[in-house]
Amino acid sequence: MDKHHNHLLLQHHQHLHHHQKLSLAKSSRQSFSEWIYRDVPSDITIEVNGGNFALHKFPLVSRSGRIRRVVAEHRDPHISKVELLNLPGGAETFELAVKFCYGTNFEITSSNVAQLLCVSDYLEMTEEYSKDNLASRAEEYLDSIVCKSLEMCVEVLKQSENLLPLADELNIVTRCIDAIASKACAEQIASSFSRLEYSSSGRLHMSKQAKGNDGGDWWIEDLSVLRIDLYQRVMNAMKCRGVRPESIGASLVSYAERELTKTGHHEHEQAIVETIVALLPVEKLVVPISFLFGLLRRAVMLDASVSCRLDLERRIGSQLDMATLDDLLIPSFRHAGDTLFEIDTVYRILVNFSQQGGDDSEDEESVFECDSPHSPSQSAMFKVAKLVDSYLAEIAPDANLDLPKFLLIAEALPLHARTLHDGLYRAIDLYLKAHQGLSDSDKKKLSKLIDFQKLSQEAGAHAAQNERLPLQSIVQVLYFEQLKLRSSLCTSYSDEETTKPKQQHQQQSWRINSGALSAAMSPKDNYASLRRENRELKLELARLRMRLNDLEKEHICMKRDMQRSHSRKFMSSFSKKMGKLSFFGNHQSSSRGSSSPSKQSFRTDSKVMERTCASMD
């Protein structure tokens, strides 16, 4: 390495002083005469980017074909002045080229090799004009030194950003990109081999402790310094070389966090977001879903392209069961009269979630066809349903959220997605509370979303007294509450005596026509009928709750008695106690009252009925 390094050091004068070194500063330009042939007056002045270099024709024309032609065109034997326009690398790089022409020492490095290659092309410093010229020296360094080091290739690419398109035409960028991709791929292969171990059965497998180790991904931070256009080309080359999708994803996350946290122009940030989305691997779960939502927020804010946003929505929809409520709350950046959060975007995400694995997945453009051959699992559907209900509750108080958009989100999932409707009921109640000007027909549209049979006991009790719900919905709630209580009572009773055919007719639920009143009745009569049914159902529920409590107490006592004795005396007592439990006897008169086995329970029933009627009136 030292031998090769010394070979790349250019020939120089042995007695140069420290002040003879070249610099971009104007003061150093004024001291050219101190290191350039002091005894020979300058016969040519070259201007580069406003700076003047007093030089000599002979060392320049012996190395540079361009300067040779320029000098030949000036027949004036006196001092001539030449301006070199658009010289790549500017004055600093020209100084290095001049040093080379004068035989002054300097070192080729990864920080200047790209500039030297470009300036040697501009000045035509090739083998045609001089052996071992600047172009061949720089080419040798690039191929032999730079392309064997990933870090040096990244440095050359960074330096090439201001040398395009010439650096591309000279194949500098392509060589470095290919070297980076090959090196990264080789590092991953080597890292994978180092993590292989033999199992007890003699079979090779990946070490469990090392599966999450990114030993072959040390280059991720290095690539984050590149400009977005060159970074995109590096990522595409890595994909073609077979670099792991997880590594590509980790690099994209690192790059986005670095670039999007800077204060930049709108167009620059938009280009970064759209490019990163286009570079995302087709495989799922290679980047966190929170990162996808972060990109989507930026895409909405920056008004990114439609294809960019739709791509993100598809990706998010394929793993929506892993999202949180904060992820879904995407702020809206439109006009002042719009909703606080993006509703249409969330709706499209829900549609993508519900439809994954359908006919659309067979499209060649679908990026999830291999990973999602089936529709969402039931557990994933339940998780998303809870997430949607929480989202509805969060957006419900928004005064600008109209009913069609609320219904759009609430109905986005299939009917079987919700096993419990408590969350949906809570969201609808919040919406009714925040939008009190809704018409009765709109309230009915909302209430139809709720399956009152899927409400918990607490939610059902709340709905039964919720004045914001339509009266017809309250009747339905009370009806289903009654059915649940009767079913509970019948189940408890059958645990003690399962073979009594006489009770079959008692287990049949009485029916009401809560939603199908006669069309011939006037609205006033309909309302009065609903209020009567509501009052009767509340009375029936109060009685059933008290009977259920009595039954539980009697059940405990009977078990205690059975443990104490199996005598006929116990059976007689058992029969008497069972007689007290025949509260289904006079079913038709349940709305008016219920015969009680004791005066105490009758008095309790009367008090409950009085309180219930008073609350209804």
Coordinates of C-alpha atoms in Angstrom, one line a residue:
M1 CA 0.0 0.0 0.0
D2 CA 2.8 2.4 0.9
K3 CA 4.6 1.6 -2.4
H4 CA 1.5 2.3 -4.4
H5 CA 0.8 5.4 -2.3
N6 CA 4.3 6.8 -3.0
H7 CA 3.8 6.0 -6.7
L8 CA 0.8 8.4 -6.7
L9 CA 2.8 11.2 -5.2
L10 CA 3.7 13.6 -8.0
Q11 CA 7.3 14.7 -8.6
H12 CA 8.1 17.9 -6.8
H13 CA 10.9 20.3 -5.9
Q14 CA 12.7 19.2 -2.7
H15 CA 13.2 22.7 -1.2
L16 CA 9.7 24.1 -1.3
H17 CA 8.9 26.3 1.7
H18 CA 5.7 26.2 3.7
H19 CA 4.4 29.4 2.2
Q20 CA 4.7 28.0 -1.3
K21 CA 1.6 25.7 -1.0
L22 CA -1.4 26.6 -3.2
S23 CA -4.6 27.9 -1.6
L24 CA -7.9 29.3 -2.7
A25 CA -7.2 32.6 -0.9
K26 CA -6.4 35.6 -3.1
S27 CA -3.2 36.2 -1.0
S28 CA -1.8 32.8 -2.1
R29 CA -2.6 33.6 -5.7
Q30 CA -0.5 36.8 -5.3
S31 CA 2.5 34.6 -4.2
F32 CA 2.6 32.4 -7.3
S33 CA 5.8 34.2 -8.3
E34 CA 7.4 32.8 -5.1
W35 CA 7.2 29.2 -6.3
I36 CA 6.9 29.5 -10.1
Y37 CA 10.2 30.1 -11.8
R38 CA 11.1 33.2 -9.9
D39 CA 13.7 34.3 -12.4
V40 CA 11.5 33.9 -15.5
P41 CA 8.8 36.5 -16.1
S42 CA 5.3 35.4 -16.7
D43 CA 4.2 35.3 -20.3
I44 CA 0.5 34.3 -19.9
T45 CA -2.3 35.2 -17.6
I46 CA -5.2 32.8 -17.1
E47 CA -8.4 34.0 -15.6
V48 CA -10.6 31.4 -13.8
N49 CA -13.8 32.5 -11.9
G50 CA -12.5 36.0 -11.5
G51 CA -9.1 35.0 -10.3
N52 CA -5.9 35.7 -12.3
F53 CA -3.0 33.3 -12.5
A54 CA 0.3 34.7 -13.9
L55 CA 1.9 31.6 -15.5
H56 CA 4.3 30.4 -18.1
K57 CA 3.3 29.0 -21.5
F58 CA 5.9 26.2 -21.8
P59 CA 4.9 24.0 -18.8
L60 CA 1.2 24.4 -19.5
V61 CA 1.3 23.7 -23.3
S62 CA 3.4 20.6 -22.6
R63 CA 0.6 19.0 -20.6
S64 CA -2.7 20.6 -21.7
G65 CA -4.0 20.2 -25.2
R66 CA -6.6 23.0 -24.6
I67 CA -4.1 25.6 -23.5
R68 CA -1.8 24.6 -26.4
R69 CA -4.6 25.4 -28.9
V70 CA -5.5 28.7 -27.1
V71 CA -1.9 29.9 -27.1
A72 CA -1.5 28.9 -30.8
E73 CA -4.5 31.1 -31.6
H74 CA -2.8 34.1 -30.0
R75 CA 0.1 35.2 -32.3
D76 CA 1.0 38.2 -30.2
P77 CA 4.4 37.4 -28.7
H78 CA 3.7 39.7 -25.7
I79 CA 2.0 38.6 -22.5
S80 CA -1.5 37.3 -23.4
K81 CA -4.5 36.9 -21.2
V82 CA -6.8 33.9 -21.5
E83 CA -10.1 33.3 -19.7
L84 CA -11.2 29.7 -19.1
L85 CA -15.0 29.7 -18.8
N86 CA -17.0 27.0 -16.8
L87 CA -13.9 25.2 -15.7
P88 CA -15.1 22.2 -13.5
G89 CA -14.0 22.5 -9.9
G90 CA -13.2 26.2 -10.1
A91 CA -10.0 28.0 -9.1
E92 CA -9.0 25.4 -6.5
T93 CA -9.0 22.5 -9.0
F94 CA -7.2 24.6 -11.6
E95 CA -4.4 25.3 -9.1
L96 CA -3.9 21.6 -8.7
A97 CA -3.7 21.1 -12.5
V98 CA -1.2 24.0 -12.7
K99 CA 0.9 22.3 -9.9
F100 CA 0.9 19.1 -11.9
C101 CA 2.1 21.0 -15.0
Y102 CA 5.0 22.6 -13.0
G103 CA 5.9 19.3 -11.3
T104 CA 4.9 20.5 -7.8
N105 CA 4.0 17.9 -5.3
F106 CA 0.4 17.3 -4.2
E107 CA -1.6 14.2 -3.2
I108 CA -4.5 12.7 -5.1
T109 CA -7.3 11.8 -2.6
S110 CA -11.0 10.8 -2.6
S111 CA -11.8 14.5 -2.0
N112 CA -10.2 15.7 -5.2
V113 CA -10.0 12.8 -7.6
A114 CA -13.4 13.6 -9.2
Q115 CA -12.4 17.2 -9.7
L116 CA -9.0 16.2 -11.2
L117 CA -10.7 13.8 -13.6
C118 CA -13.1 16.5 -14.8
V119 CA -10.5 19.3 -15.1
S120 CA -8.0 17.0 -16.9
D121 CA -10.8 16.3 -19.4
Y122 CA -11.6 20.0 -19.7
L123 CA -7.9 20.9 -20.2
E124 CA -7.2 17.8 -22.3
M125 CA -4.4 16.6 -20.0
T126 CA -4.3 13.1 -21.6
E127 CA -1.6 10.7 -22.8
E128 CA -1.9 12.2 -26.3
Y129 CA 0.0 15.3 -25.0
S130 CA 2.2 13.8 -22.3
K131 CA 3.0 10.4 -20.8
D132 CA 1.6 9.7 -17.3
N133 CA -0.5 12.8 -17.6
L134 CA -3.0 14.0 -15.0
A135 CA -6.0 12.1 -16.5
S136 CA -4.3 8.7 -16.4
R137 CA -3.0 9.3 -12.8
A138 CA -6.4 10.2 -11.6
E139 CA -8.0 7.3 -13.4
E140 CA -5.6 4.9 -11.8
Y141 CA -6.3 6.2 -8.3
L142 CA -10.1 5.9 -8.9
D143 CA -10.0 2.4 -10.1
S144 CA -7.2 1.0 -7.8
I145 CA -8.0 2.8 -4.6
V146 CA -11.4 4.5 -4.5
C147 CA -13.5 1.7 -5.9
K148 CA -12.2 -0.8 -3.3
S149 CA -13.5 1.3 -0.4
L150 CA -17.2 2.1 0.1
E151 CA -16.5 5.1 2.2
M152 CA -14.2 6.6 -0.4
C153 CA -16.8 5.9 -3.2
V154 CA -19.4 7.8 -1.1
E155 CA -16.9 10.7 -0.8
V156 CA -16.3 10.8 -4.5
L157 CA -20.0 10.8 -5.2
K158 CA -20.4 13.6 -2.8
Q159 CA -17.8 15.6 -4.6
S160 CA -19.4 14.8 -8.0
E161 CA -22.6 16.5 -7.1
N162 CA -21.3 19.8 -8.4
L163 CA -19.6 18.2 -11.4
L164 CA -22.6 16.8 -13.2
P165 CA -23.2 16.1 -16.0
L166 CA -19.5 15.8 -16.8
A167 CA -18.8 13.4 -13.9
D168 CA -21.5 11.2 -15.4
E169 CA -20.1 11.4 -18.9
L170 CA -16.7 10.4 -17.6
N171 CA -18.3 7.3 -15.9
I172 CA -17.1 8.5 -12.5
V173 CA -20.6 8.3 -10.9
T174 CA -21.5 4.9 -12.4
R175 CA -18.2 3.3 -11.3
C176 CA -18.6 4.5 -7.7
I177 CA -22.3 3.4 -7.5
D178 CA -21.5 -0.1 -8.8
A179 CA -18.6 -0.4 -6.4
I180 CA -20.9 0.7 -3.4
A181 CA -23.6 -1.8 -4.4
S182 CA -21.1 -4.6 -4.8
K183 CA -19.4 -3.8 -1.5
A184 CA -22.6 -3.6 0.4
C185 CA -23.8 -6.9 -1.0
A186 CA -20.5 -8.6 -0.2
E187 CA -20.5 -7.3 3.3
Q188 CA -24.0 -8.7 3.9
I189 CA -23.0 -12.1 2.5
A190 CA -19.9 -12.2 4.7
S191 CA -22.0 -11.1 7.7
S192 CA -24.5 -13.9 7.0
F193 CA -21.8 -16.5 6.7
S194 CA -20.3 -15.4 10.0
R195 CA -23.7 -15.9 11.7
L196 CA -24.1 -19.5 10.5
E197 CA -23.8 -22.3 13.1
Y198 CA -24.4 -26.0 13.2
S199 CA -27.4 -27.3 15.2
S200 CA -27.3 -30.5 17.3
S201 CA -28.5 -32.4 14.3
G202 CA -25.6 -31.2 12.2
R203 CA -27.7 -28.8 10.0
L204 CA -26.6 -25.3 9.3
H205 CA -28.9 -22.5 10.5
M206 CA -28.7 -18.8 11.3
S207 CA -27.8 -17.9 14.9
K208 CA -30.9 -16.7 16.7
Q209 CA -28.9 -14.1 18.6
A210 CA -27.5 -12.7 15.4
K211 CA -30.7 -12.5 13.4
G212 CA -31.3 -8.9 14.4
N213 CA -27.7 -8.0 14.1
D214 CA -27.0 -5.5 11.3
G215 CA -23.3 -6.1 11.1
G216 CA -23.3 -5.9 7.3
D217 CA -25.3 -2.6 7.3
W218 CA -22.7 -0.3 8.7
W219 CA -22.9 1.7 5.4
I220 CA -26.4 3.0 6.1
E221 CA -25.2 6.2 7.8
D222 CA -22.5 6.8 5.2
L223 CA -25.1 7.0 2.3
S224 CA -27.2 9.5 4.1
V225 CA -24.9 12.4 3.1
L226 CA -25.6 11.9 -0.6
R227 CA -27.9 14.2 -2.6
I228 CA -31.3 12.6 -3.3
D229 CA -30.7 12.0 -7.0
L230 CA -27.4 10.1 -6.4
Y231 CA -28.9 8.3 -3.4
Q232 CA -31.7 7.1 -5.5
R233 CA -29.3 5.6 -8.1
V234 CA -27.3 3.9 -5.3
M235 CA -30.5 2.3 -3.8
N236 CA -31.6 1.0 -7.2
A237 CA -28.2 -0.5 -7.8
M238 CA -28.3 -2.2 -4.4
K239 CA -31.7 -3.7 -5.2
C240 CA -30.4 -5.1 -8.5
R241 CA -27.4 -6.6 -6.6
G242 CA -29.7 -8.3 -4.1
V243 CA -29.1 -6.3 -1.0
R244 CA -31.7 -7.4 1.7
P245 CA -35.0 -5.5 1.6
E246 CA -34.7 -4.9 5.4
S247 CA -31.3 -3.1 4.8
I248 CA -32.8 -1.0 2.0
G249 CA -35.7 -0.1 4.3
A250 CA -33.4 0.8 7.2
S251 CA -31.4 3.1 4.8
L252 CA -34.5 4.8 3.6
V253 CA -35.6 5.5 7.2
S254 CA -32.2 6.9 8.1
Y255 CA -32.1 9.1 5.0
A256 CA -35.6 10.4 5.5
E257 CA -35.0 11.3 9.2
R258 CA -31.8 13.2 8.2
E259 CA -33.2 15.1 5.2
L260 CA -36.8 15.8 6.3
T261 CA -35.8 17.3 9.6
K262 CA -33.9 20.0 7.9
T263 CA -35.4 23.3 6.9
G264 CA -35.7 23.1 3.2
H265 CA -37.7 24.3 0.2
H266 CA -41.1 22.9 -0.5
E267 CA -40.0 21.4 -3.9
H268 CA -36.9 19.8 -2.3
E269 CA -38.9 18.1 0.5
Q270 CA -41.6 17.0 -2.0
A271 CA -38.9 15.4 -4.2
I272 CA -37.4 13.6 -1.2
V273 CA -40.8 12.2 -0.1
E274 CA -41.7 11.0 -3.6
T275 CA -38.3 9.5 -4.2
I276 CA -38.3 7.6 -0.9
V277 CA -41.8 6.2 -1.5
A278 CA -40.7 5.1 -5.0
L279 CA -37.7 3.3 -3.5
L280 CA -39.6 1.4 -0.8
P281 CA -39.2 -2.4 -1.2
V282 CA -42.2 -4.3 -2.4
E283 CA -42.0 -6.6 0.7
K284 CA -44.1 -5.8 3.7
L285 CA -42.9 -5.0 7.2
V286 CA -39.4 -3.9 6.1
V287 CA -40.1 -0.4 7.5
P288 CA -42.2 0.5 10.6
I289 CA -45.8 1.5 9.8
S290 CA -45.3 4.7 11.8
F291 CA -42.6 5.6 9.2
L292 CA -45.2 5.1 6.4
F293 CA -47.7 7.3 8.2
G294 CA -45.0 9.9 8.7
L295 CA -44.3 9.9 5.0
L296 CA -48.1 10.1 4.3
R297 CA -48.4 13.1 6.5
R298 CA -45.6 14.8 4.7
A299 CA -47.1 13.8 1.3
V300 CA -50.4 15.4 2.3
M301 CA -48.8 18.5 3.7
L302 CA -46.5 19.0 0.6
D303 CA -49.3 18.0 -1.8
A304 CA -47.2 15.2 -3.3
S305 CA -48.3 13.4 -6.4
V306 CA -51.4 11.2 -6.4
S307 CA -49.4 8.1 -7.2
C308 CA -47.2 8.7 -4.2
R309 CA -50.1 9.0 -1.8
L310 CA -52.0 6.1 -3.2
D311 CA -48.9 3.9 -3.0
L312 CA -48.5 4.8 0.7
E313 CA -52.2 4.2 1.4
R314 CA -51.9 0.7 -0.2
R315 CA -48.9 -0.2 1.9
I316 CA -50.5 1.1 5.1
G317 CA -53.7 -0.7 4.3
S318 CA -51.8 -4.0 4.1
Q319 CA -50.7 -3.8 7.7
L320 CA -53.3 -1.5 9.3
D321 CA -53.8 -3.9 12.2
M322 CA -50.4 -2.7 13.5
A323 CA -51.4 1.0 13.5
T324 CA -52.3 3.2 16.4
L325 CA -54.9 5.9 16.8
D326 CA -52.2 8.6 16.6
D327 CA -51.1 7.2 13.3
L328 CA -54.6 7.6 11.8
L329 CA -55.0 11.2 13.0
I330 CA -53.5 12.9 9.9
P331 CA -54.0 16.6 10.0
S332 CA -55.8 18.3 7.1
F333 CA -53.9 21.1 5.4
R334 CA -56.6 22.4 3.2
H335 CA -58.9 25.5 3.5
A336 CA -60.2 26.7 6.8
G337 CA -63.7 25.2 6.4
D338 CA -62.4 21.7 6.0
T339 CA -62.3 19.0 8.7
L340 CA -59.5 18.9 11.2
F341 CA -58.2 15.5 10.0
E342 CA -57.9 13.7 6.7
I343 CA -61.1 11.7 6.3
D344 CA -60.9 10.6 2.6
T345 CA -57.3 9.4 3.1
V346 CA -58.3 7.2 6.0
Y347 CA -61.3 5.9 4.1
R348 CA -59.1 4.8 1.2
I349 CA -56.7 3.1 3.7
L350 CA -59.7 1.1 5.2
V351 CA -60.8 0.1 1.7
N352 CA -57.3 -1.2 0.9
F353 CA -57.3 -3.1 4.2
S354 CA -60.7 -4.7 3.5
Q355 CA -60.0 -5.5 -0.1
Q356 CA -56.4 -7.0 0.2
G357 CA -56.3 -10.4 -1.3
G358 CA -59.2 -9.7 -3.6
D359 CA -59.2 -9.4 -7.4
D360 CA -57.1 -6.3 -7.3
S361 CA -54.2 -8.2 -5.8
E362 CA -53.7 -10.0 -9.1
D363 CA -52.8 -6.8 -10.8
E364 CA -49.2 -6.7 -11.9
E365 CA -48.8 -3.3 -10.3
S366 CA -49.9 -4.6 -6.9
V367 CA -46.9 -4.6 -4.5
F368 CA -48.5 -7.0 -2.1
E369 CA -49.7 -9.9 -4.2
C370 CA -47.1 -12.3 -2.8
D371 CA -47.5 -11.4 0.8
S372 CA -51.3 -11.1 1.0
P373 CA -52.9 -14.0 -0.8
H374 CA -55.8 -14.0 1.6
S375 CA -58.2 -11.5 3.1
P376 CA -57.4 -10.1 6.5
S377 CA -57.5 -12.5 9.4
Q378 CA -60.3 -12.3 11.9
S379 CA -57.9 -11.1 14.6
A380 CA -56.6 -8.3 12.3
M381 CA -60.2 -7.4 11.4
F382 CA -61.1 -7.1 15.1
K383 CA -58.1 -4.9 15.9
V384 CA -58.9 -2.6 13.0
A385 CA -62.5 -2.4 14.0
K386 CA -61.5 -1.2 17.5
L387 CA -59.1 1.3 15.9
V388 CA -61.8 2.7 13.6
D389 CA -64.2 3.1 16.5
S390 CA -61.6 5.0 18.4
Y391 CA -60.9 7.1 15.3
L392 CA -64.6 7.9 14.9
A393 CA -64.8 9.0 18.5
E394 CA -61.9 11.3 18.0
I395 CA -63.2 13.0 14.9
A396 CA -66.9 13.1 16.0
P397 CA -66.7 16.4 17.9
D398 CA -65.4 18.2 14.7
A399 CA -68.1 20.8 13.8
N400 CA -67.1 20.6 10.1
L401 CA -67.5 16.8 9.9
D402 CA -70.7 16.2 8.0
L403 CA -72.8 13.1 8.3
P404 CA -71.9 11.5 5.0
K405 CA -68.2 11.5 5.8
F406 CA -68.9 10.1 9.3
L407 CA -71.0 7.3 7.8
L408 CA -68.3 6.7 5.2
I409 CA -65.8 5.7 7.8
A410 CA -68.3 3.9 10.0
E411 CA -69.4 1.7 7.2
A412 CA -66.0 1.1 5.6
L413 CA -65.5 -2.3 7.3
P414 CA -67.7 -5.4 6.7
L415 CA -70.5 -6.2 9.1
H416 CA -68.6 -9.1 10.7
A417 CA -65.7 -6.9 11.8
R418 CA -67.3 -5.8 15.1
T419 CA -68.2 -8.4 17.7
L420 CA -69.0 -5.6 20.2
H421 CA -70.7 -2.3 19.3
D422 CA -69.8 -0.4 22.4
G423 CA -67.1 1.7 20.6
L424 CA -69.3 2.5 17.7
Y425 CA -72.1 3.5 20.0
R426 CA -69.8 5.8 21.9
A427 CA -68.6 7.4 18.7
I428 CA -72.2 7.9 17.5
D429 CA -73.2 9.4 20.8
L430 CA -70.4 11.9 20.7
Y431 CA -71.4 12.8 17.2
L432 CA -75.0 13.4 18.2
K433 CA -73.8 15.4 21.2
A434 CA -71.6 17.7 19.0
H435 CA -74.2 18.0 16.2
Q436 CA -77.5 18.7 17.9
G437 CA -79.1 20.2 14.9
L438 CA -79.4 16.8 13.1
S439 CA -82.8 16.0 11.7
D440 CA -84.7 12.9 13.0
S441 CA -84.0 11.1 9.7
D442 CA -80.2 11.7 10.2
K443 CA -80.4 10.4 13.7
K444 CA -82.1 7.3 12.5
K445 CA -79.3 6.8 9.9
L446 CA -76.8 6.9 12.7
S447 CA -78.8 4.6 14.9
K448 CA -79.1 2.0 12.2
L449 CA -75.4 1.5 12.3
I450 CA -75.6 0.0 15.8
D451 CA -76.5 -3.6 16.4
F452 CA -78.1 -3.2 19.9
Q453 CA -77.8 -6.9 20.5
K454 CA -74.0 -6.4 20.5
L455 CA -73.9 -3.8 23.3
S456 CA -72.5 -4.7 26.6
Q457 CA -74.6 -4.5 29.7
E458 CA -73.1 -1.1 30.6
A459 CA -73.5 0.3 27.1
G460 CA -77.1 -1.0 26.9
A461 CA -78.0 0.6 30.2
H462 CA -76.5 3.9 29.0
A463 CA -78.4 3.7 25.7
A464 CA -81.7 2.9 27.4
Q465 CA -81.5 6.3 29.0
N466 CA -79.9 8.3 26.2
E467 CA -82.3 11.0 25.1
R468 CA -80.1 11.8 22.1
L469 CA -81.1 8.5 20.5
P470 CA -84.4 8.2 18.6
L471 CA -87.1 6.9 20.8
Q472 CA -87.5 3.9 18.5
S473 CA -83.9 3.0 19.1
I474 CA -84.4 3.2 22.9
V475 CA -87.3 0.7 22.6
Q476 CA -85.0 -1.7 20.7
V477 CA -82.4 -1.4 23.4
L478 CA -84.9 -2.2 26.1
Y479 CA -86.3 -5.1 24.2
F480 CA -82.9 -6.7 23.7
E481 CA -82.0 -6.0 27.3
Q482 CA -85.1 -7.9 28.3
L483 CA -84.2 -10.8 26.1
K484 CA -80.7 -11.0 27.7
L485 CA -82.2 -11.0 31.2
R486 CA -84.8 -13.6 30.4
S487 CA -82.1 -15.8 28.8
S488 CA -79.9 -15.4 31.8
L489 CA -82.7 -16.3 34.1
C490 CA -83.7 -19.3 32.1
T491 CA -80.1 -20.5 32.0
S492 CA -79.7 -20.2 35.7
Y493 CA -83.1 -21.9 36.4
S494 CA -82.3 -24.8 34.0
D495 CA -79.1 -25.5 36.0
E496 CA -81.3 -26.7 38.9
E497 CA -84.1 -28.4 37.0
T498 CA -83.5 -29.1 33.3
T499 CA -86.5 -31.4 32.6
K500 CA -89.7 -29.4 33.0
P501 CA -91.6 -29.3 29.8
K502 CA -94.2 -27.0 31.3
Q503 CA -91.7 -24.2 31.3
Q504 CA -91.0 -24.3 27.5
H505 CA -93.8 -21.8 26.8
Q506 CA -92.4 -19.6 29.6
Q507 CA -89.0 -19.3 27.8
Q508 CA -90.5 -17.8 24.7
S509 CA -89.9 -14.1 24.4
W510 CA -92.8 -11.8 23.9
R511 CA -92.5 -9.8 20.8
I512 CA -93.0 -6.1 20.0
N513 CA -93.3 -4.3 16.7
S514 CA -90.8 -1.5 17.6
G515 CA -90.0 -0.8 14.0
A516 CA -93.1 -1.7 12.2
L517 CA -96.0 0.3 13.6
S518 CA -99.2 0.4 11.6
A519 CA -99.0 2.9 8.8
A520 CA -102.6 3.8 9.5
M521 CA -101.7 5.3 12.9
S522 CA -101.1 9.0 13.1
P523 CA -97.6 10.3 14.1
K524 CA -99.0 11.3 17.5
D525 CA -100.4 7.8 18.1
N526 CA -97.2 6.3 17.0
Y527 CA -95.3 8.4 19.5
A528 CA -97.7 7.5 22.3
S529 CA -97.5 3.8 21.4
L530 CA -93.7 3.9 21.5
R531 CA -93.7 5.7 24.9
R532 CA -96.1 3.0 26.3
E533 CA -93.9 0.2 25.1
N534 CA -90.9 2.0 26.4
R535 CA -92.5 2.3 29.9
E536 CA -93.6 -1.3 29.9
L537 CA -90.2 -2.6 28.9
K538 CA -88.5 -0.6 31.7
L539 CA -91.0 -2.0 34.2
E540 CA -90.4 -5.5 33.0
L541 CA -86.6 -5.0 33.1
A542 CA -86.8 -3.7 36.7
R543 CA -88.8 -6.8 37.8
L544 CA -86.5 -9.2 36.0
R545 CA -83.4 -7.7 37.6
M546 CA -84.9 -8.1 41.0
R547 CA -86.0 -11.6 40.3
L548 CA -82.5 -12.4 39.0
N549 CA -81.0 -11.2 42.3
D550 CA -83.6 -13.3 44.2
L551 CA -82.8 -16.3 42.1
E552 CA -79.1 -16.0 42.8
K553 CA -79.7 -15.9 46.5
E554 CA -82.0 -18.9 46.4
H555 CA -79.5 -20.8 44.3
I556 CA -76.8 -20.3 47.0
C557 CA -79.2 -21.3 49.7
M558 CA -80.3 -24.5 47.8
K559 CA -76.7 -25.5 47.3
R560 CA -76.0 -25.1 51.0
D561 CA -79.1 -27.1 51.9
M562 CA -78.2 -29.9 49.5
Q563 CA -74.8 -30.2 51.1
R564 CA -76.4 -30.5 54.6
S565 CA -79.1 -33.1 53.9
H566 CA -80.6 -35.3 51.3
S567 CA -83.7 -36.2 53.3
R568 CA -87.3 -35.8 52.3
K569 CA -87.6 -32.8 54.6
F570 CA -85.0 -31.1 52.3
M571 CA -86.9 -32.1 49.2
S572 CA -90.1 -30.6 50.6
S573 CA -88.3 -27.4 51.4
F574 CA -86.8 -27.5 47.9
S575 CA -90.3 -27.7 46.3
K576 CA -91.5 -24.8 48.3
K577 CA -88.5 -22.7 47.3
M578 CA -89.0 -23.6 43.7
G579 CA -92.6 -22.5 43.9
K580 CA -91.4 -19.0 44.8
L581 CA -89.4 -18.9 41.5
S582 CA -92.3 -19.3 39.1
F583 CA -92.2 -15.6 38.1
F584 CA -93.0 -16.4 34.5
G585 CA -96.5 -17.6 35.4
N586 CA -98.7 -14.7 34.5
H587 CA -96.9 -13.6 31.4
Q588 CA -99.6 -11.6 29.8
S589 CA -100.0 -9.4 32.8
S590 CA -96.3 -8.6 33.1
S591 CA -96.8 -5.1 31.9
R592 CA -99.3 -4.3 34.7
G593 CA -97.7 -6.1 37.6
S594 CA -96.5 -9.5 38.8
S595 CA -97.7 -11.8 41.5
S596 CA -95.0 -12.1 44.2
P597 CA -94.4 -15.0 46.6
S598 CA -94.1 -12.6 49.5
K599 CA -95.4 -9.3 50.6
Q600 CA -91.9 -7.9 50.9
S601 CA -91.0 -8.6 47.3
F602 CA -94.4 -7.1 46.2
R603 CA -93.6 -3.9 48.1
T604 CA -90.2 -3.8 46.5
D605 CA -91.7 -4.2 43.0
S606 CA -94.2 -1.4 43.7
K607 CA -91.4 1.0 44.7
V608 CA -89.3 0.2 41.6
M609 CA -92.3 0.6 39.3
E610 CA -93.1 3.9 40.8
R611 CA -89.6 5.2 40.4
T612 CA -89.4 3.9 36.8
C613 CA -92.8 5.4 35.8
A614 CA -91.7 8.7 37.4
S615 CA -88.5 8.8 35.4
M616 CA -90.3 8.0 32.2
D617 CA -92.9 10.7 32.7

